[in-house]
JSON list of C-alpha atoms in Angstrom, two decimals:
[
{"chain": "J", "resi": 1, "resn": "UNK", "atom": "CA", "xyz": [66.44, 80.58, 49.87]},
{"chain": "J", "resi": 2, "resn": "UNK", "atom": "CA", "xyz": [69.42, 80.93, 47.52]},
{"chain": "J", "resi": 3, "resn": "UNK", "atom": "CA", "xyz": [71.29, 77.82, 46.41]},
{"chain": "J", "resi": 4, "resn": "UNK", "atom": "CA", "xyz": [74.56, 77.65, 44.47]},
{"chain": "J", "resi": 5, "resn": "UNK", "atom": "CA", "xyz": [75.65, 74.77, 42.24]},
{"chain": "J", "resi": 6, "resn": "UNK", "atom": "CA", "xyz": [79.44, 74.63, 42.15]},
{"chain": "J", "resi": 7, "resn": "UNK", "atom": "CA", "xyz": [80.62, 72.78, 39.05]},
{"chain": "J", "resi": 8, "resn": "UNK", "atom": "CA", "xyz": [77.32, 73.30, 37.25]},
{"chain": "J", "resi": 9, "resn": "UNK", "atom": "CA", "xyz": [79.16, 72.80, 33.95]},
{"chain": "J", "resi": 10, "resn": "UNK", "atom": "CA", "xyz": [79.87, 69.12, 34.70]},
{"chain": "J", "resi": 11, "resn": "UNK", "atom": "CA", "xyz": [77.72, 66.30, 33.29]},
{"chain": "J", "resi": 12, "resn": "UNK", "atom": "CA", "xyz": [74.49, 66.34, 35.25]},
{"chain": "J", "resi": 13, "resn": "UNK", "atom": "CA", "xyz": [75.00, 69.93, 36.38]},
{"chain": "J", "resi": 14, "resn": "UNK", "atom": "CA", "xyz": [72.47, 71.27, 33.86]},
{"chain": "J", "resi": 15, "resn": "UNK", "atom": "CA", "xyz": [69.84, 68.81, 35.10]},
{"chain": "J", "resi": 16, "resn": "UNK", "atom": "CA", "xyz": [70.44, 69.84, 38.71]},
{"chain": "J", "resi": 17, "resn": "UNK", "atom": "CA", "xyz": [70.24, 73.56, 37.91]},
{"chain": "J", "resi": 18, "resn": "UNK", "atom": "CA", "xyz": [67.07, 73.11, 35.83]},
{"chain": "J", "resi": 19, "resn": "UNK", "atom": "CA", "xyz": [65.41, 71.07, 38.57]},
{"chain": "J", "resi": 20, "resn": "UNK", "atom": "CA", "xyz": [66.27, 73.70, 41.18]},
{"chain": "J", "resi": 21, "resn": "UNK", "atom": "CA", "xyz": [64.89, 76.43, 38.90]},
{"chain": "J", "resi": 22, "resn": "UNK", "atom": "CA", "xyz": [61.54, 74.61, 38.76]},
{"chain": "J", "resi": 23, "resn": "UNK", "atom": "CA", "xyz": [60.77, 75.82, 42.27]},
{"chain": "J", "resi": 24, "resn": "UNK", "atom": "CA", "xyz": [60.85, 79.24, 43.87]},
{"chain": "J", "resi": 25, "resn": "UNK", "atom": "CA", "xyz": [64.13, 80.70, 45.04]},
{"chain": "J", "resi": 26, "resn": "UNK", "atom": "CA", "xyz": [67.32, 82.07, 43.59]},
{"chain": "J", "resi": 27, "resn": "UNK", "atom": "CA", "xyz": [69.65, 79.64, 41.81]},
{"chain": "J", "resi": 28, "resn": "UNK", "atom": "CA", "xyz": [73.31, 80.48, 41.33]},
{"chain": "J", "resi": 29, "resn": "UNK", "atom": "CA", "xyz": [75.95, 78.56, 39.42]},
{"chain": "J", "resi": 30, "resn": "UNK", "atom": "CA", "xyz": [79.73, 78.55, 39.52]},
{"chain": "J", "resi": 31, "resn": "UNK", "atom": "CA", "xyz": [81.25, 77.40, 36.23]},
{"chain": "J", "resi": 32, "resn": "UNK", "atom": "CA", "xyz": [84.56, 77.51, 34.38]},
{"chain": "J", "resi": 33, "resn": "UNK", "atom": "CA", "xyz": [83.10, 77.11, 30.91]},
{"chain": "J", "resi": 34, "resn": "UNK", "atom": "CA", "xyz": [81.92, 80.43, 29.46]},
{"chain": "J", "resi": 35, "resn": "UNK", "atom": "CA", "xyz": [79.52, 78.68, 27.07]},
{"chain": "J", "resi": 36, "resn": "UNK", "atom": "CA", "xyz": [77.81, 77.06, 30.06]},
{"chain": "J", "resi": 37, "resn": "UNK", "atom": "CA", "xyz": [77.47, 80.51, 31.63]},
{"chain": "J", "resi": 38, "resn": "UNK", "atom": "CA", "xyz": [75.90, 81.86, 28.44]},
{"chain": "J", "resi": 39, "resn": "UNK", "atom": "CA", "xyz": [73.47, 78.92, 28.39]},
{"chain": "J", "resi": 40, "resn": "UNK", "atom": "CA", "xyz": [72.44, 79.35, 32.05]},
{"chain": "J", "resi": 41, "resn": "UNK", "atom": "CA", "xyz": [72.01, 83.12, 32.32]},
{"chain": "J", "resi": 42, "resn": "UNK", "atom": "CA", "xyz": [68.92, 83.34, 30.07]},
{"chain": "J", "resi": 43, "resn": "UNK", "atom": "CA", "xyz": [67.24, 80.79, 32.36]},
{"chain": "J", "resi": 44, "resn": "UNK", "atom": "CA", "xyz": [67.49, 83.26, 35.24]},
{"chain": "J", "resi": 45, "resn": "UNK", "atom": "CA", "xyz": [70.54, 81.73, 36.90]},
{"chain": "J", "resi": 46, "resn": "UNK", "atom": "CA", "xyz": [73.06, 84.08, 38.54]},
{"chain": "J", "resi": 47, "resn": "UNK", "atom": "CA", "xyz": [76.35, 82.80, 37.14]},
{"chain": "J", "resi": 48, "resn": "UNK", "atom": "CA", "xyz": [79.90, 83.24, 38.39]},
{"chain": "J", "resi": 49, "resn": "UNK", "atom": "CA", "xyz": [82.57, 82.19, 35.91]},
{"chain": "J", "resi": 50, "resn": "UNK", "atom": "CA", "xyz": [86.04, 81.36, 37.17]},
{"chain": "J", "resi": 51, "resn": "UNK", "atom": "CA", "xyz": [88.59, 78.84, 38.31]},
{"chain": "J", "resi": 52, "resn": "UNK", "atom": "CA", "xyz": [86.96, 76.25, 40.60]},
{"chain": "J", "resi": 53, "resn": "UNK", "atom": "CA", "xyz": [90.20, 76.05, 42.58]},
{"chain": "J", "resi": 54, "resn": "UNK", "atom": "CA", "xyz": [89.98, 79.74, 43.55]},
{"chain": "J", "resi": 55, "resn": "UNK", "atom": "CA", "xyz": [88.30, 79.32, 46.93]},
{"chain": "J", "resi": 56, "resn": "UNK", "atom": "CA", "xyz": [87.99, 83.08, 47.47]},
{"chain": "J", "resi": 57, "resn": "UNK", "atom": "CA", "xyz": [85.94, 83.36, 44.25]},
{"chain": "J", "resi": 58, "resn": "UNK", "atom": "CA", "xyz": [83.85, 80.30, 45.18]},
{"chain": "J", "resi": 59, "resn": "UNK", "atom": "CA", "xyz": [83.27, 81.79, 48.63]},
{"chain": "J", "resi": 60, "resn": "UNK", "atom": "CA", "xyz": [82.25, 85.18, 47.24]},
{"chain": "J", "resi": 61, "resn": "UNK", "atom": "CA", "xyz": [79.79, 83.52, 44.84]},
{"chain": "J", "resi": 62, "resn": "UNK", "atom": "CA", "xyz": [78.34, 81.52, 47.77]},
{"chain": "J", "resi": 63, "resn": "UNK", "atom": "CA", "xyz": [77.76, 84.53, 50.03]},
{"chain": "J", "resi": 64, "resn": "UNK", "atom": "CA", "xyz": [74.23, 84.61, 51.44]},
{"chain": "J", "resi": 65, "resn": "UNK", "atom": "CA", "xyz": [73.38, 81.17, 50.02]},
{"chain": "J", "resi": 66, "resn": "UNK", "atom": "CA", "xyz": [71.49, 78.80, 52.29]},
{"chain": "J", "resi": 67, "resn": "UNK", "atom": "CA", "xyz": [72.61, 75.70, 50.35]},
{"chain": "J", "resi": 68, "resn": "UNK", "atom": "CA", "xyz": [75.50, 74.67, 48.16]},
{"chain": "J", "resi": 69, "resn": "UNK", "atom": "CA", "xyz": [75.47, 71.75, 45.75]},
{"chain": "J", "resi": 70, "resn": "UNK", "atom": "CA", "xyz": [79.08, 70.78, 45.12]},
{"chain": "J", "resi": 71, "resn": "UNK", "atom": "CA", "xyz": [79.83, 68.54, 42.15]},
{"chain": "J", "resi": 72, "resn": "UNK", "atom": "CA", "xyz": [83.28, 67.13, 42.94]},
{"chain": "J", "resi": 73, "resn": "UNK", "atom": "CA", "xyz": [83.83, 66.01, 39.36]},
{"chain": "J", "resi": 74, "resn": "UNK", "atom": "CA", "xyz": [84.76, 69.66, 38.69]},
{"chain": "J", "resi": 75, "resn": "UNK", "atom": "CA", "xyz": [87.70, 69.22, 41.08]},
{"chain": "J", "resi": 76, "resn": "UNK", "atom": "CA", "xyz": [89.24, 66.46, 38.97]},
{"chain": "J", "resi": 77, "resn": "UNK", "atom": "CA", "xyz": [88.09, 66.75, 35.35]},
{"chain": "J", "resi": 78, "resn": "UNK", "atom": "CA", "xyz": [90.09, 68.28, 32.50]},
{"chain": "J", "resi": 79, "resn": "UNK", "atom": "CA", "xyz": [89.48, 71.96, 33.29]},
{"chain": "J", "resi": 80, "resn": "UNK", "atom": "CA", "xyz": [92.31, 74.29, 34.29]},
{"chain": "J", "resi": 81, "resn": "UNK", "atom": "CA", "xyz": [92.86, 74.71, 38.01]},
{"chain": "J", "resi": 82, "resn": "UNK", "atom": "CA", "xyz": [95.53, 77.29, 38.88]},
{"chain": "J", "resi": 83, "resn": "UNK", "atom": "CA", "xyz": [95.07, 77.65, 42.65]},
{"chain": "J", "resi": 84, "resn": "UNK", "atom": "CA", "xyz": [95.23, 74.00, 43.76]},
{"chain": "J", "resi": 85, "resn": "UNK", "atom": "CA", "xyz": [97.34, 71.13, 42.50]},
{"chain": "J", "resi": 86, "resn": "UNK", "atom": "CA", "xyz": [95.15, 68.17, 43.47]},
{"chain": "J", "resi": 87, "resn": "UNK", "atom": "CA", "xyz": [91.41, 67.41, 43.59]},
{"chain": "J", "resi": 88, "resn": "UNK", "atom": "CA", "xyz": [91.66, 67.04, 47.38]},
{"chain": "J", "resi": 89, "resn": "UNK", "atom": "CA", "xyz": [93.03, 70.58, 47.68]},
{"chain": "J", "resi": 90, "resn": "UNK", "atom": "CA", "xyz": [90.20, 71.91, 45.47]},
{"chain": "J", "resi": 91, "resn": "UNK", "atom": "CA", "xyz": [87.62, 70.19, 47.69]},
{"chain": "J", "resi": 92, "resn": "UNK", "atom": "CA", "xyz": [89.34, 71.46, 50.84]},
{"chain": "J", "resi": 93, "resn": "UNK", "atom": "CA", "xyz": [89.17, 74.97, 49.34]},
{"chain": "J", "resi": 94, "resn": "UNK", "atom": "CA", "xyz": [85.46, 74.52, 48.68]},
{"chain": "J", "resi": 95, "resn": "UNK", "atom": "CA", "xyz": [84.88, 73.34, 52.26]},
{"chain": "J", "resi": 96, "resn": "UNK", "atom": "CA", "xyz": [86.67, 76.41, 53.56]},
{"chain": "J", "resi": 97, "resn": "UNK", "atom": "CA", "xyz": [84.88, 78.74, 51.11]},
{"chain": "J", "resi": 98, "resn": "UNK", "atom": "CA", "xyz": [81.35, 77.60, 51.96]},
{"chain": "J", "resi": 99, "resn": "UNK", "atom": "CA", "xyz": [82.18, 77.62, 55.67]},
{"chain": "J", "resi": 100, "resn": "UNK", "atom": "CA", "xyz": [83.48, 81.19, 55.44]},
{"chain": "J", "resi": 101, "resn": "UNK", "atom": "CA", "xyz": [80.39, 82.18, 53.41]},
{"chain": "J", "resi": 102, "resn": "UNK", "atom": "CA", "xyz": [78.22, 80.73, 56.21]},
{"chain": "J", "resi": 103, "resn": "UNK", "atom": "CA", "xyz": [76.39, 78.33, 53.92]},
{"chain": "J", "resi": 104, "resn": "UNK", "atom": "CA", "xyz": [74.09, 76.29, 56.14]},
{"chain": "J", "resi": 105, "resn": "UNK", "atom": "CA", "xyz": [73.56, 73.18, 54.01]},
{"chain": "J", "resi": 106, "resn": "UNK", "atom": "CA", "xyz": [76.04, 71.33, 51.77]},
{"chain": "J", "resi": 107, "resn": "UNK", "atom": "CA", "xyz": [74.90, 68.69, 49.29]},
{"chain": "J", "resi": 108, "resn": "UNK", "atom": "CA", "xyz": [78.02, 67.03, 47.91]},
{"chain": "J", "resi": 109, "resn": "UNK", "atom": "CA", "xyz": [77.89, 64.91, 44.77]},
{"chain": "J", "resi": 110, "resn": "UNK", "atom": "CA", "xyz": [80.89, 62.64, 45.19]},
{"chain": "J", "resi": 111, "resn": "UNK", "atom": "CA", "xyz": [81.89, 59.01, 45.08]},
{"chain": "J", "resi": 112, "resn": "UNK", "atom": "CA", "xyz": [84.10, 59.60, 48.15]},
{"chain": "J", "resi": 113, "resn": "UNK", "atom": "CA", "xyz": [83.30, 60.70, 51.70]},
{"chain": "J", "resi": 114, "resn": "UNK", "atom": "CA", "xyz": [83.60, 64.44, 52.42]},
{"chain": "J", "resi": 115, "resn": "UNK", "atom": "CA", "xyz": [84.15, 65.97, 55.87]},
{"chain": "J", "resi": 116, "resn": "UNK", "atom": "CA", "xyz": [81.41, 68.29, 57.03]},
{"chain": "J", "resi": 117, "resn": "UNK", "atom": "CA", "xyz": [82.00, 72.04, 56.72]},
{"chain": "J", "resi": 118, "resn": "UNK", "atom": "CA", "xyz": [78.43, 73.19, 57.33]},
{"chain": "J", "resi": 119, "resn": "UNK", "atom": "CA", "xyz": [75.79, 72.52, 60.00]},
{"chain": "J", "resi": 120, "resn": "UNK", "atom": "CA", "xyz": [73.86, 70.27, 57.58]},
{"chain": "J", "resi": 121, "resn": "UNK", "atom": "CA", "xyz": [75.78, 67.97, 55.28]},
{"chain": "J", "resi": 122, "resn": "UNK", "atom": "CA", "xyz": [75.07, 65.04, 52.97]},
{"chain": "J", "resi": 123, "resn": "UNK", "atom": "CA", "xyz": [77.06, 63.20, 50.30]},
{"chain": "J", "resi": 124, "resn": "UNK", "atom": "CA", "xyz": [75.26, 61.68, 47.30]},
{"chain": "J", "resi": 125, "resn": "UNK", "atom": "CA", "xyz": [76.84, 59.28, 44.84]},
{"chain": "J", "resi": 126, "resn": "UNK", "atom": "CA", "xyz": [76.91, 60.72, 41.30]},
{"chain": "J", "resi": 127, "resn": "UNK", "atom": "CA", "xyz": [75.18, 57.54, 40.09]},
{"chain": "J", "resi": 128, "resn": "UNK", "atom": "CA", "xyz": [72.15, 58.04, 42.34]},
{"chain": "J", "resi": 129, "resn": "UNK", "atom": "CA", "xyz": [68.96, 57.45, 40.37]},
{"chain": "J", "resi": 130, "resn": "UNK", "atom": "CA", "xyz": [66.99, 60.69, 40.06]},
{"chain": "J", "resi": 131, "resn": "UNK", "atom": "CA", "xyz": [69.94, 62.70, 41.37]},
{"chain": "J", "resi": 132, "resn": "UNK", "atom": "CA", "xyz": [68.57, 66.14, 40.41]},
{"chain": "J", "resi": 133, "resn": "UNK", "atom": "CA", "xyz": [65.21, 65.37, 42.04]},
{"chain": "J", "resi": 134, "resn": "UNK", "atom": "CA", "xyz": [66.89, 64.06, 45.20]},
{"chain": "J", "resi": 135, "resn": "UNK", "atom": "CA", "xyz": [69.01, 67.24, 45.43]},
{"chain": "J", "resi": 136, "resn": "UNK", "atom": "CA", "xyz": [65.91, 69.44, 45.06]},
{"chain": "J", "resi": 137, "resn": "UNK", "atom": "CA", "xyz": [64.14, 67.44, 47.80]},
{"chain": "J", "resi": 138, "resn": "UNK", "atom": "CA", "xyz": [67.11, 67.82, 50.13]},
{"chain": "J", "resi": 139, "resn": "UNK", "atom": "CA", "xyz": [67.40, 71.53, 49.41]},
{"chain": "J", "resi": 140, "resn": "UNK", "atom": "CA", "xyz": [63.69, 71.97, 50.17]},
{"chain": "J", "resi": 141, "resn": "UNK", "atom": "CA", "xyz": [63.74, 69.82, 53.35]},
{"chain": "J", "resi": 142, "resn": "UNK", "atom": "CA", "xyz": [63.22, 71.58, 56.67]},
{"chain": "J", "resi": 143, "resn": "UNK", "atom": "CA", "xyz": [66.36, 69.81, 57.93]},
{"chain": "J", "resi": 144, "resn": "UNK", "atom": "CA", "xyz": [68.50, 66.76, 57.20]}
]
């Protein structure tokens, strides 16, 4: 089943994408950094490059994905965000985007609680040991 990693160009994003690629299924990434896109495409990742605060672009990239891995660091780091003025508004846009795209499972990587926007929802701390492995296990699980 397809999975998208939103903010795959944040620290740890590469590890998560690579771990998800180690199993069967399509892996997509949403990034702002063009060099990250160029690094991921040869690995077989379908990459969307854009502004992480553009929820319509995030939603379009998430269409027909079963799972979304959302790295909230991308909502607050130094990248340009033209469509939302605060990290909370970026995250709210993501919640709306994945809901509209009918993503079934959301795996949030955040140090703050996130309201559910999908039928299955979990929040992992970015400091979780073996984070990429844990995300792959959750994505592969029959249900949460």
